[in-house]
Each structure stands twice: as C-alpha cells, then as structure tokens.
PDB file of C-alpha atoms and ligand atoms in Angstrom:
ATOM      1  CA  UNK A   1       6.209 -14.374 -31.930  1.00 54.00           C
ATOM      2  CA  UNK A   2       7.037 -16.676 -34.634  1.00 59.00           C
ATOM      3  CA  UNK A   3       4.377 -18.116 -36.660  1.00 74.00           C
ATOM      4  CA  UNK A   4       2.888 -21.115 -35.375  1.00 88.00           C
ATOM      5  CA  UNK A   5       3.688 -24.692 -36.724  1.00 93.00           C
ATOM      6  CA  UNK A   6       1.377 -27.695 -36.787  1.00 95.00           C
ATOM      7  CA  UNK A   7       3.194 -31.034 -36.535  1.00 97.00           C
ATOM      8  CA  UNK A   8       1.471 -34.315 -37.205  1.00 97.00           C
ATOM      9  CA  UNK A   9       2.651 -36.621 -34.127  1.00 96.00           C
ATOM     10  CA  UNK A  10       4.245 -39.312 -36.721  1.00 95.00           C
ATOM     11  CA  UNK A  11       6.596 -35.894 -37.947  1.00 95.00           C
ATOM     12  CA  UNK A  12       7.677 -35.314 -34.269  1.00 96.00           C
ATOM     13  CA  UNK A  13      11.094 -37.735 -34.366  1.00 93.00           C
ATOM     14  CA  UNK A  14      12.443 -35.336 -37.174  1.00 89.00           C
ATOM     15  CA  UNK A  15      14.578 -32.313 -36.669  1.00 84.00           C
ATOM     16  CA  UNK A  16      14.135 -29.323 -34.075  1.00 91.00           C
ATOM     17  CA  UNK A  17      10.923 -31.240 -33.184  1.00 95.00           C
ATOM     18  CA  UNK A  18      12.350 -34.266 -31.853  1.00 95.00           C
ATOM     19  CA  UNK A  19      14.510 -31.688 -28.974  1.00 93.00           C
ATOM     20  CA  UNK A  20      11.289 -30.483 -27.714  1.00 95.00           C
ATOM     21  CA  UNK A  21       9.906 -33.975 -26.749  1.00 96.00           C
ATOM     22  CA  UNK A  22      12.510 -35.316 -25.343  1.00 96.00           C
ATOM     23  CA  UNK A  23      14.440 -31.663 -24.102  1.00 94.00           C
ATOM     24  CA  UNK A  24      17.218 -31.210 -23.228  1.00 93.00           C
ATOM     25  CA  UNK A  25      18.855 -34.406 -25.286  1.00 90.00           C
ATOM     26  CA  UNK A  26      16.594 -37.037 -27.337  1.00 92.00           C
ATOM     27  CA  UNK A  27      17.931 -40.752 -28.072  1.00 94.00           C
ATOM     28  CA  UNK A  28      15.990 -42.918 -30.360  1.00 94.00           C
ATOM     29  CA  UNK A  29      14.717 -45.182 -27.991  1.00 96.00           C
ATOM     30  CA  UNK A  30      13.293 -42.682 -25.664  1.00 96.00           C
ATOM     31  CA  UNK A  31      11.753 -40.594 -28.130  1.00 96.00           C
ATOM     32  CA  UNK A  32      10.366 -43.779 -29.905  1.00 96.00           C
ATOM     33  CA  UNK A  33       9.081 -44.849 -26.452  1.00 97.00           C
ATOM     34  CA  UNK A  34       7.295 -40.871 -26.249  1.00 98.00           C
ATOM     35  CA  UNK A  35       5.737 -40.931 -29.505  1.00 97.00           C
ATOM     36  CA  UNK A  36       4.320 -44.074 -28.444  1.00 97.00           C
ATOM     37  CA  UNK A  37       2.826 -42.827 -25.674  1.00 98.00           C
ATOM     38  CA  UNK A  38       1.370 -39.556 -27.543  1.00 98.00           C
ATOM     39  CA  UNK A  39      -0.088 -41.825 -29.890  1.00 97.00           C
ATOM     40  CA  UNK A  40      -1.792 -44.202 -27.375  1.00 97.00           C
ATOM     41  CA  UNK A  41      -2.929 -40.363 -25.573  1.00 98.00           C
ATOM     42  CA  UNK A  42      -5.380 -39.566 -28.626  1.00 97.00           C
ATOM     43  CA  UNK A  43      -2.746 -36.477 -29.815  1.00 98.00           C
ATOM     44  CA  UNK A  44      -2.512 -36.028 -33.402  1.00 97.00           C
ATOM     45  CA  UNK A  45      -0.530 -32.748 -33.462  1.00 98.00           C
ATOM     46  CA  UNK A  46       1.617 -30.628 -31.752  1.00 97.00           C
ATOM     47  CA  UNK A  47       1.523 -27.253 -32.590  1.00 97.00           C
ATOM     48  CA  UNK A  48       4.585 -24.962 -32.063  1.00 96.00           C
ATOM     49  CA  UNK A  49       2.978 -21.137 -30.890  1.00 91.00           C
ATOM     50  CA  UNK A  50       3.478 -19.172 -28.030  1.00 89.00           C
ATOM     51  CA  UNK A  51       4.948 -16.802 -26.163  1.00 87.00           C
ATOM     52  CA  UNK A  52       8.673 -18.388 -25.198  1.00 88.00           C
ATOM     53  CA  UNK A  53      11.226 -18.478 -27.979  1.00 87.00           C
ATOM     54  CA  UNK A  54      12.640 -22.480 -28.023  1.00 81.00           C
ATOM     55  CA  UNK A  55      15.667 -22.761 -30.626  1.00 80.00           C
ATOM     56  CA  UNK A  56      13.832 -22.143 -33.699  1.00 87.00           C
ATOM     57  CA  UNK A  57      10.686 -22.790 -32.201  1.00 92.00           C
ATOM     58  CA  UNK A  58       8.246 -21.053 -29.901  1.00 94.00           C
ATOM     59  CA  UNK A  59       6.007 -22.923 -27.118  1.00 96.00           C
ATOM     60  CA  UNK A  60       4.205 -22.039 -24.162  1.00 95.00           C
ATOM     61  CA  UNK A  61       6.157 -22.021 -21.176  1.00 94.00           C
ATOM     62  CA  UNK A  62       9.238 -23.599 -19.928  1.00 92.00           C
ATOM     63  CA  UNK A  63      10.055 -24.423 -16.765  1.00 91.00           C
ATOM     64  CA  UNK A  64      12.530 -26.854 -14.576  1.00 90.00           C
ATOM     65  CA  UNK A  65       9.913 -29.899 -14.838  1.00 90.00           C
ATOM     66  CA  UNK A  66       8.348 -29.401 -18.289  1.00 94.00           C
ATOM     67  CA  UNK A  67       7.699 -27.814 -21.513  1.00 96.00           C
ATOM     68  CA  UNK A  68       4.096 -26.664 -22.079  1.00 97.00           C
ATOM     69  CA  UNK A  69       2.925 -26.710 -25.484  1.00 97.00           C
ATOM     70  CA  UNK A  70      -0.287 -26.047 -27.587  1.00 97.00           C
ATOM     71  CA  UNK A  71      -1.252 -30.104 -29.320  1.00 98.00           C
ATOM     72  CA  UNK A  72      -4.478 -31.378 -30.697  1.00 98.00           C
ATOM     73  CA  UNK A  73      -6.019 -34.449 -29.497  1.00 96.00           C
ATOM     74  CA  UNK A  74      -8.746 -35.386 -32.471  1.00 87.00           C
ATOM     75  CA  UNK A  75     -10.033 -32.259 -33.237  1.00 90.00           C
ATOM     76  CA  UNK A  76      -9.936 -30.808 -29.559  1.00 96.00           C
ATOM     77  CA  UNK A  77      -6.643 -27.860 -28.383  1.00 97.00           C
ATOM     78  CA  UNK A  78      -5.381 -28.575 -25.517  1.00 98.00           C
ATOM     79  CA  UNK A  79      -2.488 -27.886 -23.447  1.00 98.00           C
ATOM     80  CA  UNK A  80       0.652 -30.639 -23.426  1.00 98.00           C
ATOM     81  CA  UNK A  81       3.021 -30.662 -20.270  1.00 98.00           C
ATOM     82  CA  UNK A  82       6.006 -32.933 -21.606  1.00 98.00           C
ATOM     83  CA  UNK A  83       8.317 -34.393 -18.971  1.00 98.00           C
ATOM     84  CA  UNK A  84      12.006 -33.017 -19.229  1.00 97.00           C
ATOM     85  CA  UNK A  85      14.431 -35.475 -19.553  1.00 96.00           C
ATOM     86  CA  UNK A  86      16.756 -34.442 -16.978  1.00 94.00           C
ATOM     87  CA  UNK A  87      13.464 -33.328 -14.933  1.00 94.00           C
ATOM     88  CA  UNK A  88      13.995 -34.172 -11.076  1.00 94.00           C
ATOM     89  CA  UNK A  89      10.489 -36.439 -11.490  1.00 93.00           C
ATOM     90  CA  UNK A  90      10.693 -39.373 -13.036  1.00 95.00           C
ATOM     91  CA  UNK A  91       7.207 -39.352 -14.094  1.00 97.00           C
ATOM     92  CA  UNK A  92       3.974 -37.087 -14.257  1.00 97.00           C
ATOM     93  CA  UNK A  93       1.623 -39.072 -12.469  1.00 97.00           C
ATOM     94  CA  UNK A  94       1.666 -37.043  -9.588  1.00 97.00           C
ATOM     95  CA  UNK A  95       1.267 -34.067 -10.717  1.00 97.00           C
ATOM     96  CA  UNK A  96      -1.705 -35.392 -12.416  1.00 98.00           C
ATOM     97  CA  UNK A  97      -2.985 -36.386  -9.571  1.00 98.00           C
ATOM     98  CA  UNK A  98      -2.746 -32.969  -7.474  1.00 98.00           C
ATOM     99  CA  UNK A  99      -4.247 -31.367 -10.372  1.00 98.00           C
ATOM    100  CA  UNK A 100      -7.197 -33.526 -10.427  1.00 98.00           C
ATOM    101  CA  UNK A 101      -7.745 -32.779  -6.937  1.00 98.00           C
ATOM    102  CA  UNK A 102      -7.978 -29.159  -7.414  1.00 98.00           C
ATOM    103  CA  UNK A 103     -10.326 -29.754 -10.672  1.00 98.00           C
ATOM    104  CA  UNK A 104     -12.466 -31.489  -7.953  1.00 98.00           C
ATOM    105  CA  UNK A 105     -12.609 -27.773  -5.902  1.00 98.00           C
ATOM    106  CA  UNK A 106     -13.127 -26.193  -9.880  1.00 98.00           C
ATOM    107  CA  UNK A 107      -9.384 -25.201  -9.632  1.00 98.00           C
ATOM    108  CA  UNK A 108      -6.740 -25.090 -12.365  1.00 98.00           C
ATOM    109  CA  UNK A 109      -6.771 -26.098 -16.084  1.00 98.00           C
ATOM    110  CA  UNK A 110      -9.346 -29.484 -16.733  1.00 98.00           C
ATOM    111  CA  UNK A 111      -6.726 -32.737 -16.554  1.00 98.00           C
ATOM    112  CA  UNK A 112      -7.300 -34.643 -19.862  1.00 98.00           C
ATOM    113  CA  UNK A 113      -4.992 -37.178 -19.260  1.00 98.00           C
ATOM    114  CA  UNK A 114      -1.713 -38.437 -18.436  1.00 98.00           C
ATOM    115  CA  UNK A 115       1.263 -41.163 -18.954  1.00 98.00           C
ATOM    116  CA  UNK A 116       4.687 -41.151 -17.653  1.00 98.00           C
ATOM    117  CA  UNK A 117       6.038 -38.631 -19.669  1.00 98.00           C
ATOM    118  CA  UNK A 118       3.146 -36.125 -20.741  1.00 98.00           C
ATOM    119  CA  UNK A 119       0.154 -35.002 -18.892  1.00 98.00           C
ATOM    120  CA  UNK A 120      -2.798 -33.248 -21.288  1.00 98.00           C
ATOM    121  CA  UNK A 121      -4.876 -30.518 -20.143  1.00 98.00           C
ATOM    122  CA  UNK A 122      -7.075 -27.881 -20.949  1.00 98.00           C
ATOM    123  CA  UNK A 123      -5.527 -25.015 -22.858  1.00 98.00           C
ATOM    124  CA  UNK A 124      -5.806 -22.056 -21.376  1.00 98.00           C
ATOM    125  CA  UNK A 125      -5.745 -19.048 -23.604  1.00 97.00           C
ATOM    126  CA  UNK A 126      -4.318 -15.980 -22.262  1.00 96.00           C
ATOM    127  CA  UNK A 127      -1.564 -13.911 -20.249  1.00 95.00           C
ATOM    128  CA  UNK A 128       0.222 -14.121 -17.310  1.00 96.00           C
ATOM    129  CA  UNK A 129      -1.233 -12.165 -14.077  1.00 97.00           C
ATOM    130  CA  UNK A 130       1.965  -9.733 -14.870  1.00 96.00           C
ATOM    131  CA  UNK A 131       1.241  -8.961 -18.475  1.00 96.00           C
ATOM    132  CA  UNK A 132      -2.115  -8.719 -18.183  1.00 97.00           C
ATOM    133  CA  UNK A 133      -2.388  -6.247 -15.321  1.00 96.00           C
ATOM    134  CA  UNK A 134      -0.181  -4.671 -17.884  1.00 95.00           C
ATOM    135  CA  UNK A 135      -2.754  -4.230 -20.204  1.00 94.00           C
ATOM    136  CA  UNK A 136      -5.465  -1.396 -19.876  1.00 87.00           C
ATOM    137  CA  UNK A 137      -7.777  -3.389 -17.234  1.00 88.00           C
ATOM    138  CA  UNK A 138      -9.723  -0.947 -14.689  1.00 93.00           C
ATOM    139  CA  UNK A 139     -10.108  -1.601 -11.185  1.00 94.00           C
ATOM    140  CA  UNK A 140     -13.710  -3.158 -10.910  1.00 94.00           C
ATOM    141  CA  UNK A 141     -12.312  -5.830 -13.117  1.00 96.00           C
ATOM    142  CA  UNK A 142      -8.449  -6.314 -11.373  1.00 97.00           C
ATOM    143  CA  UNK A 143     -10.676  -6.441  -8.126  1.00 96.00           C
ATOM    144  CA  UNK A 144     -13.500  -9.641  -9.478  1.00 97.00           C
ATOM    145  CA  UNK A 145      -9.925 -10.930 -11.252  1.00 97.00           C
ATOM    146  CA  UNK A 146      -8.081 -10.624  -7.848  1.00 98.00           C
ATOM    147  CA  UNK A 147     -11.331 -11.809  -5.993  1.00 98.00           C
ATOM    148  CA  UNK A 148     -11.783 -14.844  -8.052  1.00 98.00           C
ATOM    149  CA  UNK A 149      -7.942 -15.975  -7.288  1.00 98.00           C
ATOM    150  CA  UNK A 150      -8.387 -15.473  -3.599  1.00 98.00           C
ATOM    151  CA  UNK A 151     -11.534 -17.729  -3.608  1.00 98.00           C
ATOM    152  CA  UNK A 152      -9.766 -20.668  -5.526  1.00 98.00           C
ATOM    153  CA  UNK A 153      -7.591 -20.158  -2.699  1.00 98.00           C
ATOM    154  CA  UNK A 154      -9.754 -20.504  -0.632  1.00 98.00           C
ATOM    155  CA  UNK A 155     -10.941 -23.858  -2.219  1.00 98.00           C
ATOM    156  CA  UNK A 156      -7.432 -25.051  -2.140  1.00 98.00           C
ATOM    157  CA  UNK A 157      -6.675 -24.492   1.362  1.00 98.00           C
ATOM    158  CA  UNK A 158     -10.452 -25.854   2.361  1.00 98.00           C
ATOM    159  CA  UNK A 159      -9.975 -29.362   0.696  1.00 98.00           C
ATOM    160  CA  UNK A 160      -6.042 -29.622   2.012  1.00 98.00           C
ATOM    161  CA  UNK A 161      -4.284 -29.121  -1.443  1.00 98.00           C
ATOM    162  CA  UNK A 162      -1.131 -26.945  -0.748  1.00 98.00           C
ATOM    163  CA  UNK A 163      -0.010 -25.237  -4.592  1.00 98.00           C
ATOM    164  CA  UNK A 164       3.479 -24.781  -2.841  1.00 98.00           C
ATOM    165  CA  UNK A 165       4.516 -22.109  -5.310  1.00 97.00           C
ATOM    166  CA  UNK A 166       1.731 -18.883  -5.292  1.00 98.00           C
ATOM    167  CA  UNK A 167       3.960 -16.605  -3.259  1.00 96.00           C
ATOM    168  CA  UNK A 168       5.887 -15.894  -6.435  1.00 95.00           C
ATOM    169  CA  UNK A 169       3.753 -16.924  -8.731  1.00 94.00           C
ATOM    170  CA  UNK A 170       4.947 -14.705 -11.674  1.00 94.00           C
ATOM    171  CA  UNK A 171       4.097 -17.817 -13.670  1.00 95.00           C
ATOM    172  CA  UNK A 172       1.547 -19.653 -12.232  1.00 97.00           C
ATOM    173  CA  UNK A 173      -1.587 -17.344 -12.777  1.00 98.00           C
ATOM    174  CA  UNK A 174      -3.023 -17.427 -16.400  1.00 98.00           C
ATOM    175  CA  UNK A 175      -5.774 -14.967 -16.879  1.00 98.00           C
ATOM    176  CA  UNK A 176      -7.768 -16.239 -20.203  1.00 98.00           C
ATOM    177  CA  UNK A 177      -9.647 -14.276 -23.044  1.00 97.00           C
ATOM    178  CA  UNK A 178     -12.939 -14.009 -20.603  1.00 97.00           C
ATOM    179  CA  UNK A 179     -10.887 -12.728 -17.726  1.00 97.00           C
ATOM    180  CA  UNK A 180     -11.160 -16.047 -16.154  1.00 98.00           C
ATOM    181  CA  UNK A 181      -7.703 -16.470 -14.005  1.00 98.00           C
ATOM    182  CA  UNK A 182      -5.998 -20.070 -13.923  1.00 98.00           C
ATOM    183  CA  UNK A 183      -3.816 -21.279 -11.302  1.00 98.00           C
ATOM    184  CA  UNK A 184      -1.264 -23.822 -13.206  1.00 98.00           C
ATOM    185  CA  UNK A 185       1.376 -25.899 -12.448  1.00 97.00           C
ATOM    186  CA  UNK A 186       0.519 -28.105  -9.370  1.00 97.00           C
ATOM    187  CA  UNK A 187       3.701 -30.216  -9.852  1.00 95.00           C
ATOM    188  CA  UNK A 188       5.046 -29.160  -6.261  1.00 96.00           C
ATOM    189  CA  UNK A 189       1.321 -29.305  -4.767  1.00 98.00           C
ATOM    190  CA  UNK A 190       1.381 -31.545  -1.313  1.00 98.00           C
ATOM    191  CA  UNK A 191      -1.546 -32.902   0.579  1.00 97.00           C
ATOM    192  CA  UNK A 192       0.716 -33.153   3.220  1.00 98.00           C
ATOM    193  CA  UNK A 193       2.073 -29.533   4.045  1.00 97.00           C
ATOM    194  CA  UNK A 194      -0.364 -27.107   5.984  1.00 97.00           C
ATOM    195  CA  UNK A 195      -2.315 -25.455   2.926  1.00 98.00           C
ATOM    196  CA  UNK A 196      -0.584 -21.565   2.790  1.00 98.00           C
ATOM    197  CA  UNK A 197      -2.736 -21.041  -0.971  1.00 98.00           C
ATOM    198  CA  UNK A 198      -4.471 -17.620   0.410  1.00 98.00           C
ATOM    199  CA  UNK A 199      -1.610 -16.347   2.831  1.00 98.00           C
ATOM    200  CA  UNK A 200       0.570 -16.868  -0.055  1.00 98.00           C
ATOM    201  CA  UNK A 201      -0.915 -15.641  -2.722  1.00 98.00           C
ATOM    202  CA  UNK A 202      -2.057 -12.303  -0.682  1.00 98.00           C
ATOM    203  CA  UNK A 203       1.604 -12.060   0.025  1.00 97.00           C
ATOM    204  CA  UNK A 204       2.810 -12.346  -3.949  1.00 97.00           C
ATOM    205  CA  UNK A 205      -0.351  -9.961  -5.059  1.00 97.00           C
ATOM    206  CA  UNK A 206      -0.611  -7.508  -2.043  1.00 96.00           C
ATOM    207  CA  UNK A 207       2.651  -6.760  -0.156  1.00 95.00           C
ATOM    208  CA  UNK A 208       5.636  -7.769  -1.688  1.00 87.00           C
ATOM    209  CA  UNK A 209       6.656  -8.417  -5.356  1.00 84.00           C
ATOM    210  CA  UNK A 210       6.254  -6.666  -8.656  1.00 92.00           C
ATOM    211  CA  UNK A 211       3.224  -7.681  -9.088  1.00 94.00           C
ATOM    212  CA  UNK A 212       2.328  -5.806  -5.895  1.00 94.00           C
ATOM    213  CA  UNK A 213       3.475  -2.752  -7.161  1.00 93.00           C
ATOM    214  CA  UNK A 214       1.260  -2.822 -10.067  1.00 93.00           C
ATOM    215  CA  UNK A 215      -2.009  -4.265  -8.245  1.00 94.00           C
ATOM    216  CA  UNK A 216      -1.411  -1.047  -5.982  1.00 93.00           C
ATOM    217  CA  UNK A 217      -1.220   1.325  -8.643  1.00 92.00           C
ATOM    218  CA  UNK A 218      -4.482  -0.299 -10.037  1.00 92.00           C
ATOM    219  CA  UNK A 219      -6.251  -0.387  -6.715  1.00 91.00           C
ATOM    220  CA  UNK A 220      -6.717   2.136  -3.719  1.00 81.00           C
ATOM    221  CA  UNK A 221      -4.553   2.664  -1.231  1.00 82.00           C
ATOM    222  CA  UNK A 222      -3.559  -0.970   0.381  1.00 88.00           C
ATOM    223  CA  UNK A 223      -2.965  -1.041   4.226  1.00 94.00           C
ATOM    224  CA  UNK A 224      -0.425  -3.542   3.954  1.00 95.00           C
ATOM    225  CA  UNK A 225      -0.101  -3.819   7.937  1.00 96.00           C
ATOM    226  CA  UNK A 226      -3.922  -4.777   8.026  1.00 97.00           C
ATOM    227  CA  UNK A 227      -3.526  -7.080   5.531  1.00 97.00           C
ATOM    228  CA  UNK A 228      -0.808  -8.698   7.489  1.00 98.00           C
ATOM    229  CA  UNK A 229      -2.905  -8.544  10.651  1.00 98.00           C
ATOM    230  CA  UNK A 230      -6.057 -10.325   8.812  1.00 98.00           C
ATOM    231  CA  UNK A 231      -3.847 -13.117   7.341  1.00 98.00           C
ATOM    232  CA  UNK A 232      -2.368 -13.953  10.434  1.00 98.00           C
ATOM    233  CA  UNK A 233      -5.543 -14.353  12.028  1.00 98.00           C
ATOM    234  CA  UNK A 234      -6.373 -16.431   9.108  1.00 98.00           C
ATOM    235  CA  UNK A 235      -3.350 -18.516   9.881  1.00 97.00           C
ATOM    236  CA  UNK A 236      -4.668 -18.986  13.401  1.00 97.00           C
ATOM    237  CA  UNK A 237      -7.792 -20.488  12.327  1.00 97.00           C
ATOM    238  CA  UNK A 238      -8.794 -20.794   8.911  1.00 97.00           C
ATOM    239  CA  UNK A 239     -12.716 -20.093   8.935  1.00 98.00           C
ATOM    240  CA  UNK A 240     -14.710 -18.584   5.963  1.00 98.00           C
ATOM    241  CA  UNK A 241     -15.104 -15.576   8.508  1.00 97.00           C
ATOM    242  CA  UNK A 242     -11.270 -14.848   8.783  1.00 98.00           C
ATOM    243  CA  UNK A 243     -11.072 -15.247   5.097  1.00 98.00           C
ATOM    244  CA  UNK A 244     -14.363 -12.782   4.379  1.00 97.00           C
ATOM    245  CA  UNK A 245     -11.999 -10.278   6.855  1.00 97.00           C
ATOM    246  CA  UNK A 246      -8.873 -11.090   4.217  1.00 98.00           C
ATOM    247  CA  UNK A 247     -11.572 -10.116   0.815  1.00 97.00           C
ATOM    248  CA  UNK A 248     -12.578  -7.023   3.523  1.00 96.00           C
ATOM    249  CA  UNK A 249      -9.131  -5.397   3.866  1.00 96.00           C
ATOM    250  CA  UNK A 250      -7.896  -6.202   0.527  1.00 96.00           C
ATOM    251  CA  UNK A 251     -10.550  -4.205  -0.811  1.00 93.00           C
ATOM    252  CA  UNK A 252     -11.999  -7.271  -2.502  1.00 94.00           C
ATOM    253  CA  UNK A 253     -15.818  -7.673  -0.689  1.00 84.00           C
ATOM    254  CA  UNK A 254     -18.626  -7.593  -2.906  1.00 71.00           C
ATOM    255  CA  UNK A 255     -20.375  -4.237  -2.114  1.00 54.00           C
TER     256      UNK A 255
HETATM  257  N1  ATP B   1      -2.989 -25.290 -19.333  1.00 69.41           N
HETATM  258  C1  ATP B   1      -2.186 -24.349 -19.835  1.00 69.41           C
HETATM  259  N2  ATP B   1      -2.629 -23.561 -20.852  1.00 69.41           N
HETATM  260  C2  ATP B   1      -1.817 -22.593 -21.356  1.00 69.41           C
HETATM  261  N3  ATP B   1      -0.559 -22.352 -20.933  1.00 69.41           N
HETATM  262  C3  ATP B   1      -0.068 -23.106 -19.940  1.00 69.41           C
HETATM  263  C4  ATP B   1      -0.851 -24.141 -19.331  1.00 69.41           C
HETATM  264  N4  ATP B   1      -0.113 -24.729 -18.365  1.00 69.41           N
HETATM  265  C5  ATP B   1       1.075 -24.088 -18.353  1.00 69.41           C
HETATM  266  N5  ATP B   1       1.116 -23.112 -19.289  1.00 69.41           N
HETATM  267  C6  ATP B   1       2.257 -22.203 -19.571  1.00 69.41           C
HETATM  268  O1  ATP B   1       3.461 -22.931 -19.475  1.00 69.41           O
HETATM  269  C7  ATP B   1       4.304 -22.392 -18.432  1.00 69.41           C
HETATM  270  C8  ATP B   1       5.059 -23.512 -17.769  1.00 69.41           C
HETATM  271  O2  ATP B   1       4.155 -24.409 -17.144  1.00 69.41           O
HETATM  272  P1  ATP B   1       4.484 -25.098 -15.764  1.00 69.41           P
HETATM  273  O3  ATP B   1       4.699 -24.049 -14.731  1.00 69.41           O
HETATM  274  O4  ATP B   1       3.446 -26.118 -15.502  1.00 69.41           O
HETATM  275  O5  ATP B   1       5.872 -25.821 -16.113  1.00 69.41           O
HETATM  276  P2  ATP B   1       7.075 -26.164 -15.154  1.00 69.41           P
HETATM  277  O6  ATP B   1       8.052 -26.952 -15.949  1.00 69.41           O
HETATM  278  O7  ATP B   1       6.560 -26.783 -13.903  1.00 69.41           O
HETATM  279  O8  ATP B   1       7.644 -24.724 -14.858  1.00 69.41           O
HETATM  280  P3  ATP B   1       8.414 -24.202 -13.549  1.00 69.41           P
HETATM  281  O9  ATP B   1       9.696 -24.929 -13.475  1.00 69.41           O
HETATM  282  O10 ATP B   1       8.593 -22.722 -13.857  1.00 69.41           O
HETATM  283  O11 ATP B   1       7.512 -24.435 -12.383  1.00 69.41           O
HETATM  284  C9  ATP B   1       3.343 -21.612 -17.520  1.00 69.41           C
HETATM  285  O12 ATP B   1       3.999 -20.584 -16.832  1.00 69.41           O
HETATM  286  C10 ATP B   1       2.329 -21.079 -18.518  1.00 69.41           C
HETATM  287  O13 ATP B   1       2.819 -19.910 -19.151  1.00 69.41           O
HETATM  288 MG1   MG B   2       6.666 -26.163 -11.987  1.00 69.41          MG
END
C-alpha cells in the first residue's frame, strides 16, 4: 500500500485527484458542480489510503456504482461513496435511503449524509470476511463473527430490507479492528423483493464459495445437507424458531 495522501477539498479539481471524483472522465462543470456539493456536505479532506491501487492513487474499494474512499468531515473520518460517472444510477439517494433503513435494525455502516453524487458514512476500519478469516482467528471467534452476520440477517429479513447481493458477498462483509462485521453496500437493497439476507448469506458462508472452504476448515465438520434442509424450512416460514434451527446446524447456538 502506498502511503496515504490528505487532500484539502479546494485541492481536489487538480491532477490525479480530480479522476477520482468524477471517475471514469471529469469535465469542469461536473467536477465544479461535485466540489460544490462536498463543500456544502461538511468534508474538508479526502484522504487517498487503502487497500485498491487507483492510477497513482490508492482508495478503498471500487466497484460498478462507486468509489469508496477514506475523507474527513471537520475533524470526524468517515467513509465517502462517490457516484461514478458512467454509474447506471443517476443519483445516491436511494441507496441512502436503504441504508438508513438497515441503520434503523443496527445494520451496516452509520449514514452521515448524502447528495446526488456522494453519500458519507461511517468508516469502517478493517478487512474483508475473506482476508480476515485469512488471518490467525480461532473458531470461538469465526463462530460469534459468523453468528453476529447471521443475526443482522436476521434483522434484515425481519424489517423487509432485501441486501440483494450476500450470496457472493466477497465484498460486502467488513470485519473491523474489534471483530465487529459490517454488511456494506446496500445500493441494490429492495423493499420490494422477498428478503433472502439469511438464506443467502448461509449459502455464500456455508455451502458454496471460497469463503466456504475456509469457514469449513475453521469450523467442525458442516452437514451441508442439514443446512440446506433448515434453510428451506426457513424459506417456508420465516419465524425466529426456524432461524434458531439455522444458528443450531450451522454450529452457531450459544452453548
Ligand atoms: N463504510 C465503509 N468503510 C470502509 N470501507 C468501505 C465502506 N463502504 C465500502 N467500503 C469498501 O469499498 C468497497 C466498495 O464499496 P461498495 O460495494 O459500496 O461500492 P460499489 O461501487 O457498490 O461496488 P460493487 O460494484 O462491487 O457493488 C467495499 O467492498 C469495501 O471494501
Ligand atoms: Mg455495489
């Protein structure tokens, strides 16, 4: 990783800078019109640090909507979603909006704010699910980790917010400093759809993707057929008793 830059928000129309707020091609007007809106958002700085190598510079994450990095409103770090230009959403309302409704069921990173092309929110600092099971974590702690994602799933699916992306969410769970995990990115999240958030999720960390590999290696053996037996019951009817069966043959109850 590259060392991290601070940029003051009246600095951000100059060089390299200027093709991060307004990726993949900035004009003058539009990134006038974004630095506007930054400065009427309370950021004073953007700071360049991260994990994903941009150009010369590094950031957050990247992804088909946005690019996530590290900023500074007042004194405060917090995490900056900036709107693509060639993004398929023409603004980031939405998303705020689907985020705030998991905040309300203590799900995802705190929204701070938003405006058409930025949405603020609390920073979240850690590793991806992948990287960090990774790391030298035993299997009391993957198991509360793995427990606490089911039960935000839980949440999810009991207030009606679909996430729309956790069965391959190789980027969507952030587990911070205090082993806390995150569930980011609810830019595809539908009140609409039937919620899936636990059937999916058990699917992406239990029976089939790399991550399940690694989460079985970690855990005791997984009987992947009763797993798929218990979510399917779920499915049926989703009652805290089906989803206390789920926790049971994951291997996640509290003893
Ligand atoms: N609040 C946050 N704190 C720290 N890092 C974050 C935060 N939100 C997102 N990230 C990082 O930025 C990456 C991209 O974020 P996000 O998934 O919201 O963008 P996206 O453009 O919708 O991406 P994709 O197209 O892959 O869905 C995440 O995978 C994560 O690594
Ligand atoms: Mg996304």
């Amino acid at each position: 990783m590259k060392n991290a830059v601070m940029v003051r928000v009246e600095k951000l129309g100059e060089g390299p800078y200027a093709s991060v707020i307004c990726y993949p091609k900035p004009t003058r007007a539009e990134l006038r019109k974004r630095l506007r809106e930054l400065q009427k958002l309370d950021v004073k700085a953007v700071e360049f640090g991260g994990e994903k190598q941009f150009s010369s510079l590094s950031v957050l994450g990247k992804g088909c909507v946005g690019i996530v990095t590290k900023a500074y409103r007042n004194s405060e770090k917090i995490a900056l979603k900036i709107r693509r230009v060639d993004a398929d959403r023409t603004r980031m309302q939405v998303e705020a909006r689907m985020l705030e409704k998991a905040n309300a069921a203590k799900v995802g990173p705190r929204l701070l704010g938003v405006s058409k092309n930025f949405l603020l929110m609390q920073f979240v600092d850690g590793v991806l699910l992948p990287s960090w099971l990774d790391k030298r974590v035993g299997k009391a702690l993957v198991r509360r980790v793995l427990r606490d994602v089911l039960e935000q799933c839980w949440r999810l699916d009991t207030v009606g917010l679909d996430h729309g992306e956790l069965s391959h969410a190789l980027k969507h769970i952030i587990i911070d400093k205090n082993d806390k995990p995150f569930i980011v990115d609810f830019e595809t999240a539908s009140l609409t759809r039937r919620p899936s958030n636990v059937t999916s999720v058990c699917q992406f960390i239990f029976l089939s993707s790399t991550v399940a590999e690694k989460v079985s290696k970690k855990l005791d053996e997984i009987d992947k057929e009763a797993i798929v037996g218990a979510l399917r019951r779920y499915k049926n009817e989703r009652t805290r008793g089906n989803f206390d069966f789920v926790m049971g043959v994951c291997g996640l109850q509290t003893m």
